[in-house]
Structure formats: C-alpha cells, structure tokens
XYZ file of C-alpha atoms in Angstrom:
95
model
C 9.834 11.725 -3.998
C 10.464 11.738 -7.747
C 11.383 15.405 -7.762
C 13.720 15.129 -4.781
C 15.502 11.910 -5.784
C 15.344 12.430 -9.555
C 14.357 8.748 -9.778
C 11.196 7.485 -11.421
C 9.966 4.237 -9.885
C 7.433 4.072 -7.046
C 7.150 0.743 -5.213
C 4.095 -0.565 -3.372
C 3.190 -3.952 -1.947
C 0.324 -6.302 -2.734
C -2.641 -6.092 -0.388
C -2.048 -2.538 0.776
C -4.868 -0.007 0.906
C -3.817 3.617 0.547
C -7.111 5.304 -0.336
C -9.011 6.232 -3.467
C -7.004 9.179 -4.754
C -5.285 9.091 -8.128
C -1.861 8.416 -6.631
C -3.122 5.902 -4.096
C -4.969 3.912 -6.741
C -1.766 3.828 -8.795
C 0.023 1.757 -6.153
C -2.918 -0.525 -5.396
C -2.565 -4.193 -6.243
C -6.340 -4.467 -6.695
C -6.512 -4.464 -10.498
C -10.310 -4.704 -10.598
C -10.799 -1.686 -8.312
C -8.428 0.586 -10.215
C -9.517 -0.432 -13.746
C -12.059 2.408 -14.034
C -9.403 4.999 -13.181
C -6.949 4.169 -15.991
C -4.532 5.557 -16.983
C -2.868 5.977 -13.609
C 0.575 7.143 -12.541
C 3.218 5.236 -14.488
C 6.435 3.483 -13.497
C 4.948 1.744 -10.461
C 6.065 -1.682 -9.232
C 3.834 -3.796 -7.010
C 5.906 -6.255 -5.003
C 4.633 -9.292 -3.139
C 3.951 -8.603 0.544
C 5.808 -10.815 3.019
C 8.196 -12.168 0.382
C 11.809 -11.412 1.342
C 12.939 -12.018 -2.247
C 10.736 -9.250 -3.612
C 12.856 -6.528 -1.996
C 15.651 -7.350 -4.427
C 13.592 -5.418 -6.993
C 14.206 -2.196 -5.062
C 17.091 -0.713 -6.990
C 18.666 2.627 -7.928
C 15.623 3.649 -10.006
C 13.291 3.655 -6.959
C 12.221 7.075 -5.688
C 9.907 5.828 -2.922
C 8.664 2.678 -1.234
C 5.116 2.958 0.069
C 4.292 0.408 2.721
C 0.938 -0.243 4.351
C 1.635 -1.657 7.795
C -1.922 -2.958 8.165
C -2.569 -5.026 5.068
C -6.083 -5.040 3.663
C -7.440 -3.591 0.452
C -10.710 -2.492 2.074
C -11.626 -0.082 4.844
C -13.937 -2.644 6.457
C -11.008 -5.026 6.965
C -9.123 -2.214 8.720
C -12.079 -1.549 11.016
C -12.421 -5.231 11.843
C -8.733 -5.396 12.733
C -8.922 -2.272 14.911
C -12.042 -3.638 16.626
C -10.328 -6.955 17.268
C -7.289 -5.260 18.736
C -9.422 -3.055 20.974
C -11.369 -6.109 22.127
C -8.177 -7.980 22.892
C -6.907 -5.045 24.947
C -3.973 -3.998 22.789
C -5.552 -0.607 22.041
C -7.325 1.959 24.228
C -11.008 1.216 24.963
C -12.146 4.367 23.113
C -10.643 3.171 19.813
C-alpha cells in the first residue's frame, strides 16, 4: 500500500487480531502481546473501534486501513464466535 500510494501511515483498529507476523503485530492494539517484538513497523495509527469520531483521523497521509470484521485479539475468541454462529444456525453445520 505504501509503495502504490506513496503515503506512509497504516491505520488499524483497537481489538482487531491479524495474526502474529511482523506486520500484523505492528497494527495490533494489544501492547502487552507485541512488546517482545519491538521495534515494529513505524507510522501506524490505532483508532478506536466503533467510534465514529475516530475515522476523522484518516487523512491524506494514510496508505491503508486494515479492518478486522470479527473483533477479538485472540484466536480462541474467534473460534467461540464461529461456534456460536454455527450453533445458532447462521453458518453451515460443518463450520
């Protein structure tokens, strides 16, 4: 995104889980989890999830906005959510 747009800022949202790679940890809002991996990718903004006012910080310097549609900074939370949805019938039975 930075190369294509020639902009520097990457935006993520609090509570998102994107994985444990170098780049993914850079946009994590979990300070404790990413502490051991410092220094990470620079010029990253973490905005507050579900706060309409936070999007005003997305300006002309932003190269990419990375959004986790299922919020949860842990894989187990994701599995619980998927299991709940499958149980409630909003996902296929095999999921």
